[in-house]
Coordinates of C-alpha atoms and ligand atoms in Angstrom, one line a residue:
X15 CA 0.0 0.0 0.0
X16 CA 1.4 3.4 -1.0
X17 CA 2.3 6.1 1.5
X18 CA -0.1 8.5 0.0
X19 CA -2.8 5.9 0.4
X20 CA -1.9 5.3 4.0
X21 CA -2.0 9.0 4.7
X22 CA -5.3 9.5 2.9
X23 CA -6.8 6.6 4.8
X24 CA -5.8 8.1 8.1
X25 CA -7.1 11.3 6.9
X26 CA -10.5 9.8 6.2
X27 CA -10.7 8.6 9.8
X28 CA -9.8 12.0 11.1
X29 CA -11.8 14.1 8.7
X30 CA -14.6 11.8 7.9
X31 CA -15.6 10.6 4.4
X32 CA -13.6 11.7 1.4
X33 CA -14.6 12.9 -2.0
X34 CA -13.3 13.7 -5.6
X35 CA -13.4 16.7 -8.0
X36 CA -15.4 17.2 -11.1
X37 CA -14.9 13.9 -13.0
X38 CA -18.0 11.9 -13.6
X39 CA -20.3 14.0 -11.5
X40 CA -23.9 14.4 -12.4
X41 CA -25.8 17.7 -12.7
X42 CA -29.5 17.4 -11.9
X43 CA -32.4 19.7 -11.4
X44 CA -33.5 20.7 -7.9
X45 CA -36.5 18.3 -7.9
X46 CA -34.2 15.3 -8.3
X47 CA -31.7 16.2 -5.7
X48 CA -30.9 13.7 -2.9
X49 CA -32.3 14.3 0.6
X50 CA -30.3 14.8 3.7
X51 CA -31.4 11.3 4.7
X52 CA -30.0 9.8 1.4
X53 CA -26.8 11.6 2.0
X54 CA -26.5 10.3 5.6
X55 CA -27.1 6.8 4.3
X56 CA -24.4 7.2 1.7
X57 CA -22.0 8.4 4.4
X58 CA -22.7 5.2 6.4
X59 CA -22.4 3.1 3.2
X60 CA -18.9 4.4 2.4
X61 CA -17.6 2.7 5.6
X62 CA -19.1 -0.6 4.5
X63 CA -17.4 -0.7 1.0
X64 CA -15.8 -4.1 0.6
X65 CA -13.0 -2.8 -1.7
X66 CA -10.7 0.1 -1.3
X67 CA -11.8 2.6 -4.0
X68 CA -8.3 4.0 -4.4
X69 CA -6.9 7.4 -3.5
X70 CA -8.5 9.4 -6.3
X71 CA -12.0 8.3 -5.5
X72 CA -11.4 8.8 -1.8
X73 CA -10.3 12.3 -2.6
X74 CA -13.4 12.9 -4.7
X75 CA -15.6 11.6 -1.8
X76 CA -13.8 13.8 0.6
X77 CA -14.2 17.0 -1.5
X78 CA -17.9 16.3 -2.1
X79 CA -18.5 15.6 1.5
X80 CA -16.9 18.9 2.6
X81 CA -18.8 20.8 -0.2
X82 CA -22.1 19.2 0.9
X83 CA -21.6 19.9 4.6
X84 CA -19.7 23.2 4.6
X85 CA -20.2 24.7 1.1
X86 CA -17.3 26.0 -1.0
X87 CA -13.8 25.7 0.3
X88 CA -13.3 28.5 2.8
X89 CA -10.2 27.6 4.8
X90 CA -6.7 28.8 4.1
X91 CA -4.5 26.8 1.7
X92 CA -2.1 24.5 3.6
X93 CA 1.6 25.1 3.2
X94 CA 3.3 23.4 0.2
X95 CA 5.1 21.0 2.4
X96 CA 1.9 19.8 4.0
X97 CA 1.3 17.5 1.0
X98 CA -1.6 15.5 2.3
X99 CA -3.7 18.5 3.5
X100 CA -2.8 20.5 0.4
X101 CA -4.0 17.6 -1.9
X102 CA -7.3 17.5 0.1
X103 CA -7.6 21.2 0.0
X104 CA -7.0 21.3 -3.8
X105 CA -9.7 18.6 -4.3
X106 CA -12.3 20.6 -2.3
X107 CA -11.3 23.9 -3.8
X108 CA -11.7 22.4 -7.3
X109 CA -15.4 22.1 -6.7
X110 CA -15.7 25.9 -6.9
X111 CA -19.1 27.2 -6.2
X112 CA -21.0 23.9 -6.6
X113 CA -24.0 24.1 -4.4
X114 CA -24.3 22.0 -1.2
X115 CA -27.3 20.3 -2.7
X116 CA -25.6 19.3 -5.9
X117 CA -22.5 18.1 -4.0
X118 CA -24.8 16.0 -1.8
X119 CA -26.4 14.5 -4.8
X120 CA -23.0 13.8 -6.5
X121 CA -21.8 12.2 -3.3
X122 CA -24.8 9.9 -3.2
X123 CA -24.4 9.0 -6.8
X124 CA -20.8 8.2 -6.5
X125 CA -21.3 6.0 -3.4
X126 CA -24.1 4.2 -5.2
X127 CA -21.8 3.4 -8.1
X128 CA -19.0 2.3 -5.8
X129 CA -21.4 0.0 -3.8
X130 CA -22.7 -1.6 -7.0
X131 CA -19.2 -2.3 -8.4
X132 CA -17.9 -3.6 -5.1
X133 CA -20.8 -6.1 -5.0
X134 CA -20.3 -7.5 -8.5
X135 CA -17.5 -10.0 -8.7
X136 CA -14.4 -8.7 -10.4
X137 CA -11.8 -11.4 -11.2
X138 CA -9.1 -8.8 -11.9
X139 CA -9.5 -6.8 -8.7
X140 CA -6.6 -7.8 -6.3
X141 CA -8.0 -9.3 -3.1
X142 CA -6.5 -7.9 0.1
X143 CA -4.9 -11.3 0.8
X144 CA -3.2 -11.4 -2.6
X145 CA -1.6 -8.0 -2.2
X146 CA 2.1 -8.1 -3.1
X147 CA 4.4 -7.6 -0.1
X148 CA 6.9 -4.7 -0.3
X149 CA 9.8 -7.1 -0.9
X150 CA 8.1 -8.4 -4.1
X151 CA 9.1 -5.1 -5.7
X152 CA 12.5 -6.6 -6.3
X153 CA 13.1 -10.1 -7.6
X154 CA 16.5 -11.7 -7.5
X155 CA 17.3 -14.9 -9.4
X156 CA 20.5 -16.8 -10.2
X157 CA 20.7 -19.1 -13.2
X158 CA 23.4 -20.0 -15.8
X159 CA 26.1 -18.0 -14.1
X160 CA 24.0 -14.8 -14.2
X161 CA 22.4 -13.1 -11.1
X162 CA 19.5 -11.0 -12.2
X163 CA 18.1 -8.2 -10.1
X164 CA 14.7 -7.3 -11.5
X165 CA 12.7 -4.2 -10.6
X166 CA 9.2 -5.5 -10.2
X167 CA 6.7 -2.7 -9.7
X168 CA 5.3 -2.5 -13.3
X169 CA 2.1 -0.7 -12.2
X170 CA 4.3 2.2 -11.0
X171 CA 6.7 2.0 -13.9
X172 CA 9.2 0.4 -11.5
X173 CA 9.7 3.7 -9.5
X174 CA 12.2 3.1 -6.7
X175 CA 10.8 3.1 -3.2
X176 CA 13.0 3.7 -0.2
X177 CA 12.7 -0.1 0.6
X178 CA 13.9 -0.9 -3.0
X179 CA 17.1 1.2 -2.6
X180 CA 17.9 -0.8 0.5
X181 CA 17.0 -4.1 -1.2
X182 CA 19.1 -3.3 -4.3
X183 CA 22.1 -2.5 -2.0
X184 CA 21.6 -5.9 -0.3
X185 CA 21.2 -7.7 -3.6
X186 CA 24.4 -6.2 -5.0
X187 CA 26.3 -7.1 -1.9
X188 CA 25.1 -10.7 -2.1
X189 CA 25.7 -10.9 -5.9
X190 CA 29.3 -9.6 -5.4
X191 CA 30.0 -12.7 -3.3
X192 CA 27.9 -15.4 -5.1
X193 CA 28.9 -17.9 -7.7
X194 CA 27.6 -16.0 -10.7
X195 CA 30.0 -14.5 -13.3
X196 CA 27.8 -11.6 -14.4
X197 CA 25.1 -9.5 -12.6
X198 CA 22.2 -8.0 -14.5
X199 CA 19.8 -5.2 -13.6
X200 CA 16.5 -5.1 -15.5
X201 CA 12.8 -4.2 -15.1
X202 CA 9.4 -5.9 -15.4
X203 CA 6.7 -4.6 -17.7
X204 CA 6.9 -1.8 -20.2
X205 CA 9.3 0.5 -18.3
X206 CA 12.8 -0.1 -17.2
X207 CA 12.4 2.4 -14.3
X208 CA 10.8 5.8 -13.7
X209 CA 13.4 6.8 -11.2
X210 CA 13.0 7.8 -7.7
X211 CA 9.5 7.2 -6.4
X212 CA 8.4 10.8 -5.7
X213 CA 6.2 9.7 -2.8
X214 CA 9.4 8.8 -0.9
X215 CA 9.5 12.5 -0.1
X216 CA 6.0 12.6 1.5
X217 CA 7.0 10.9 4.7
X218 CA 8.3 13.7 6.9
X219 CA 10.2 12.2 9.8
X220 CA 10.1 13.8 13.3
X221 CA 13.1 15.9 12.4
X222 CA 11.2 17.5 9.5
X223 CA 12.4 18.3 6.0
X224 CA 16.0 18.7 7.1
X225 CA 16.2 15.2 8.6
X226 CA 14.5 13.7 5.6
X227 CA 17.0 15.4 3.2
X228 CA 19.9 14.1 5.4
X229 CA 18.7 10.5 5.5
X230 CA 17.9 10.6 1.7
X231 CA 21.4 11.9 0.9
X232 CA 22.9 9.1 3.1
X233 CA 20.9 6.4 1.4
X234 CA 21.7 7.8 -2.1
X235 CA 25.4 7.8 -1.3
X236 CA 25.4 4.2 0.0
X237 CA 23.3 3.1 -3.0
X238 CA 25.6 4.7 -5.6
X239 CA 28.7 3.5 -3.7
X240 CA 27.5 -0.1 -4.3
X241 CA 27.6 0.4 -8.0
X242 CA 31.0 2.1 -7.9
X243 CA 32.5 -0.8 -5.9
X244 CA 30.7 -3.7 -7.6
X245 CA 33.5 -6.1 -8.4
X246 CA 32.0 -8.2 -11.3
X247 CA 30.7 -7.3 -14.8
X248 CA 27.5 -5.4 -14.3
X249 CA 25.0 -5.3 -17.2
X250 CA 21.9 -3.2 -17.6
X251 CA 19.2 -4.8 -19.7
X252 CA 17.1 -1.7 -20.4
X253 CA 13.7 -3.1 -21.4
X254 CA 11.9 0.2 -21.8
X255 CA 12.0 3.9 -20.9
X256 CA 14.4 4.9 -18.1
X257 CA 14.1 8.1 -16.0
X258 CA 16.2 9.9 -13.4
X259 CA 18.6 7.8 -11.2
X260 CA 18.0 4.7 -13.3
X261 CA 19.7 6.6 -16.2
X262 CA 22.5 8.3 -14.3
X263 CA 23.8 5.1 -12.7
X264 CA 24.2 3.6 -16.2
X265 CA 27.5 5.4 -16.4
X266 CA 28.7 3.0 -13.7
X267 CA 27.7 -0.2 -15.5
X268 CA 30.1 -2.1 -17.7
X269 CA 27.6 -2.8 -20.5
X270 CA 24.2 -1.4 -21.3
X271 CA 21.8 -3.2 -23.7
X272 CA 18.6 -1.4 -24.7
X273 CA 15.4 -2.2 -26.6
X274 CA 14.7 0.3 -29.4
X275 CA 11.6 1.3 -27.3
X276 CA 13.8 2.6 -24.5
X277 CA 14.4 6.3 -23.9
X278 CA 16.8 8.0 -21.5
X279 CA 15.6 11.0 -19.5
X280 CA 17.2 13.0 -16.7
X281 CA 14.7 15.8 -15.9
X282 CA 16.6 17.2 -12.9
X283 CA 16.1 20.9 -13.6
X284 CA 12.3 20.3 -14.1
X285 CA 12.3 18.7 -10.7
X286 CA 14.4 21.4 -9.0
X287 CA 17.1 18.8 -8.4
X288 CA 20.6 18.1 -9.6
X289 CA 22.5 15.2 -11.1
X290 CA 23.4 12.1 -9.1
X291 CA 24.8 8.6 -9.7
X292 CA 28.2 10.2 -10.6
X293 CA 26.6 11.4 -13.9
X294 CA 28.1 14.9 -13.4
X295 CA 31.4 13.1 -14.0
X296 CA 30.6 10.1 -16.1
X297 CA 28.3 11.7 -18.6
X298 CA 30.7 14.4 -19.8
X299 CA 33.4 11.8 -20.0
X300 CA 31.2 9.4 -22.0
X301 CA 29.4 11.8 -24.4
X302 CA 31.3 15.1 -24.1
X303 CA 30.4 18.1 -22.0
X304 CA 28.0 19.7 -24.4
X305 CA 25.8 16.6 -24.9
X306 CA 26.0 15.9 -21.2
X307 CA 24.8 19.4 -20.4
X308 CA 21.8 19.1 -22.7
X309 CA 20.7 16.0 -20.8
X310 CA 21.6 17.0 -17.3
X311 CA 20.8 20.7 -17.4
X312 CA 18.0 20.9 -19.9
X313 CA 16.5 17.4 -19.4
X314 CA 16.8 16.4 -23.1
X315 CA 15.3 13.0 -23.5
X316 CA 17.4 10.6 -25.7
X317 CA 16.1 7.8 -27.9
X318 CA 17.9 4.5 -27.6
X319 CA 19.7 5.1 -30.8
X320 CA 20.9 8.5 -29.7
X321 CA 22.0 7.1 -26.4
X322 CA 23.9 4.5 -28.3
X323 CA 25.5 7.0 -30.6
X324 CA 26.6 9.0 -27.6
X325 CA 28.2 6.0 -25.9
X326 CA 25.8 5.7 -22.9
X327 CA 24.3 2.5 -24.4
X328 CA 26.4 -0.3 -25.8
X329 CA 23.9 -1.8 -28.3
X330 CA 20.3 -1.4 -29.3
X331 CA 18.1 -4.3 -30.2
X332 CA 14.7 -4.5 -32.0
X333 CA 12.0 -4.8 -29.3
X334 CA 10.6 -8.0 -30.8
X335 CA 13.8 -9.9 -30.4
X336 CA 15.4 -7.9 -27.5
X337 CA 15.0 -10.5 -24.7
X338 CA 16.0 -13.5 -26.8
X339 CA 19.1 -11.9 -28.3
X340 CA 20.3 -10.2 -25.1
X341 CA 19.9 -13.3 -22.9
X342 CA 21.6 -15.6 -25.5
X343 CA 24.5 -13.2 -25.6
X344 CA 24.7 -12.9 -21.8
X345 CA 24.6 -16.7 -21.3
X346 CA 27.6 -17.0 -23.7
X347 CA 29.5 -14.3 -21.8
X348 CA 28.8 -15.9 -18.5
X349 CA 30.8 -18.9 -19.5
X350 CA 34.0 -16.9 -19.8
X351 CA 36.5 -17.4 -16.9
X352 CA 35.0 -15.4 -14.0
X353 CA 38.2 -14.5 -12.4
X354 CA 39.6 -13.0 -15.6
X355 CA 36.5 -10.8 -15.9
X356 CA 36.7 -9.7 -12.3
X357 CA 40.4 -8.8 -12.6
X358 CA 39.9 -6.9 -15.9
X359 CA 37.0 -4.9 -14.3
X360 CA 39.2 -4.1 -11.3
X361 CA 42.0 -2.7 -13.5
X362 CA 39.6 -0.5 -15.4
X363 CA 37.6 0.7 -12.3
X364 CA 40.5 1.1 -9.9
X365 CA 41.9 4.0 -11.9
X366 CA 38.6 5.9 -11.2
X367 CA 37.4 4.6 -7.9
X368 CA 38.6 7.4 -5.7
X369 CA 37.4 10.1 -8.1
X370 CA 33.9 8.4 -8.3
X371 CA 33.5 8.2 -4.6
X372 CA 34.4 11.9 -4.3
X373 CA 31.9 12.8 -7.0
X374 CA 29.2 10.7 -5.3
X375 CA 29.8 12.4 -2.0
X376 CA 29.6 15.9 -3.6
X377 CA 26.5 15.1 -5.6
X378 CA 24.7 13.7 -2.6
X379 CA 25.6 16.7 -0.5
X380 CA 24.3 19.1 -3.1
X381 CA 21.1 17.2 -3.4
X382 CA 20.6 17.3 0.3
X383 CA 20.3 21.1 -0.1
X384 CA 18.2 20.9 -3.3
X385 CA 15.6 18.6 -1.6
X386 CA 14.9 21.4 0.9
X387 CA 14.4 24.0 -1.8
X388 CA 11.1 25.5 -2.9
X389 CA 11.8 24.5 -6.5
X390 CA 12.1 20.9 -5.6
X391 CA 9.1 20.8 -3.2
X392 CA 6.9 22.6 -5.7
X393 CA 7.8 20.1 -8.5
X394 CA 7.1 17.1 -6.3
X395 CA 3.8 18.6 -5.0
X396 CA 2.9 19.2 -8.6
X397 CA 3.5 15.6 -9.6
X398 CA 1.6 14.3 -6.6
X399 CA -1.4 16.4 -7.3
X400 CA -1.3 15.1 -10.8
X401 CA -0.7 18.5 -12.3
X402 CA 2.7 17.6 -13.8
X403 CA 4.1 14.7 -15.6
X404 CA 7.4 14.5 -17.5
Ligands
LIG10 C1 13.5 9.9 3.4 C2 14.2 8.8 2.6 C3 13.9 9.0 1.1 C4 14.9 8.2 0.4 C5 14.9 8.4 -1.0 C6 16.2 8.1 -1.7 C7 16.5 9.3 -2.5 C8 17.4 9.0 -3.7 C9 16.9 9.9 -4.8 C10 17.9 10.1 -5.8 C11 17.5 11.2 -6.8 C12 16.6 10.6 -7.9 C13 16.1 11.4 -8.8 C14 15.2 10.9 -9.8 O1 15.1 9.7 -10.1 S1 14.4 12.1 -10.6 C15 13.2 11.3 -11.6 C16 11.9 11.1 -10.8 N1 10.9 10.5 -11.6 C17 10.0 11.2 -12.2 O2 9.9 12.4 -12.1 C18 9.0 10.5 -13.0 C19 7.6 10.8 -12.6 N2 6.6 10.0 -13.5 C20 6.1 10.4 -14.6 O3 6.4 11.5 -15.1 C21 5.2 9.5 -15.4 O4 4.6 8.6 -14.4 C22 6.0 8.7 -16.4 C23 6.4 9.6 -17.6 C24 7.2 8.0 -15.9 C25 5.0 7.6 -17.0 O5 3.8 8.2 -17.5 P1 2.6 7.3 -18.0 O6 1.5 8.2 -18.4 O7 3.1 6.3 -19.0 O8 2.2 6.5 -16.7 P2 1.6 7.0 -15.3 O9 2.0 8.4 -15.0 O10 0.1 6.8 -15.3 O11 2.3 6.1 -14.2 C26 1.7 4.9 -13.8 C27 1.7 4.9 -12.3 O12 3.0 5.0 -11.8 C28 3.2 6.1 -10.9 N3 4.5 6.6 -11.1 C29 5.3 6.6 -12.2 N4 6.5 7.1 -11.9 C30 6.5 7.5 -10.6 C31 7.5 8.0 -9.8 N5 8.7 8.3 -10.2 N6 7.1 8.2 -8.5 C32 5.9 7.9 -8.0 N7 4.9 7.4 -8.8 C33 5.2 7.1 -10.1 C34 2.2 7.1 -11.4 O13 1.9 8.1 -10.4 C35 1.0 6.2 -11.7 O14 0.4 5.9 -10.5 P3 -1.2 5.7 -10.3 O15 -1.6 4.6 -11.3 O16 -1.4 5.4 -8.9 O17 -1.7 7.1 -10.7

């Protein structure tokens, strides 16, 4: 269950039933409007819904409830760091001058639709007891001399949760000591990875924003250090679009294979952030300072072919044969003498290790400041309130 969902659920207890903005709401004449009794019944019915209707619907319910009971939004807008209350306020405020009566009716209609759909069997709806545990977001397997670390949150485009950063660190540490010759990072579904899960920043710890930025910077530094120090051949099998940190760390891989459907996007300025994953050093080295600046400063998105032409990607494969061709090749490579591959990697990496660690430390420290900036907070709030997408 996502953090936002948890927060909204807690919210619903504290603030009573939730609601959603304009989408799918009915407009009726006064004679057809629901009575106060219908409304009270609907409020009780919400608590009996068998299935969680999801954050968006709960927000809609919340806003309609507030509009129906208090009228148009008349309370001050919460601060931009108060993500949850701001999202709720936005939803209520979006109803504008909708009358109390119309809001009451829309609330009743929405609850009635929800009750009907939660009663009809839906084979695709995930039952609570089939919910994937957090650890299923990463799947690690070892076969044919290859350890594969697979990002497995396809419904969220494999965005990286805080837990996933920790799990990847643990998986890389284990892979560095296991029997496999090669380690692969790849993704499930249509995306390789959409980068940092932006809801990671919605859990403010007791120490507030400053403490959150401190612990995020420490985690980022540990995470990237694992890639710098990884002792065996590390291969990225980029099965679809890649965003943010999943792109920047590619500069620390030994080989990057991509489907022709992949794209490579580092929208740090759009997000009020700055480069990480040692990309401020590796990208200019790989593609030249000007091409690197276009990506890292202006967020230019590269196609797979462009990324290959600029040296970030080793080879591009047609999507239809991508998996077959790449895995056949990796299986062949995994039969090469493992010690020779390790030693060769060490010779290459040792020349750079000290520099890479220094770059990682600096980038993490700069980001610690960035995460506390208005630019960054506004960009995250904007994505979370569904106003912005890349
Ligand atoms: C206190 C400790 C914290 C520790 C944190 C560690 C910190 C290390 C951080 C290092 C710095 C990293 C920087 C980056 O990676 S910057 C890049 C961040 N990524 C983004 O900005 C991408 C945002 N996503 C999008 O723009 C679009 O979703 C995307 C273009 C990727 C896909 O669009 P599409 O229309 O195809 O699909 P949807 O938008 O409908 O996505 C499906 C669902 O997935 C959710 N989603 C996707 N990406 C993210 C994401 N990055 N964070 C959170 N959620 C994401 C999306 O919201 C949809 O969810 P719902 O179905 O529930 O709506």
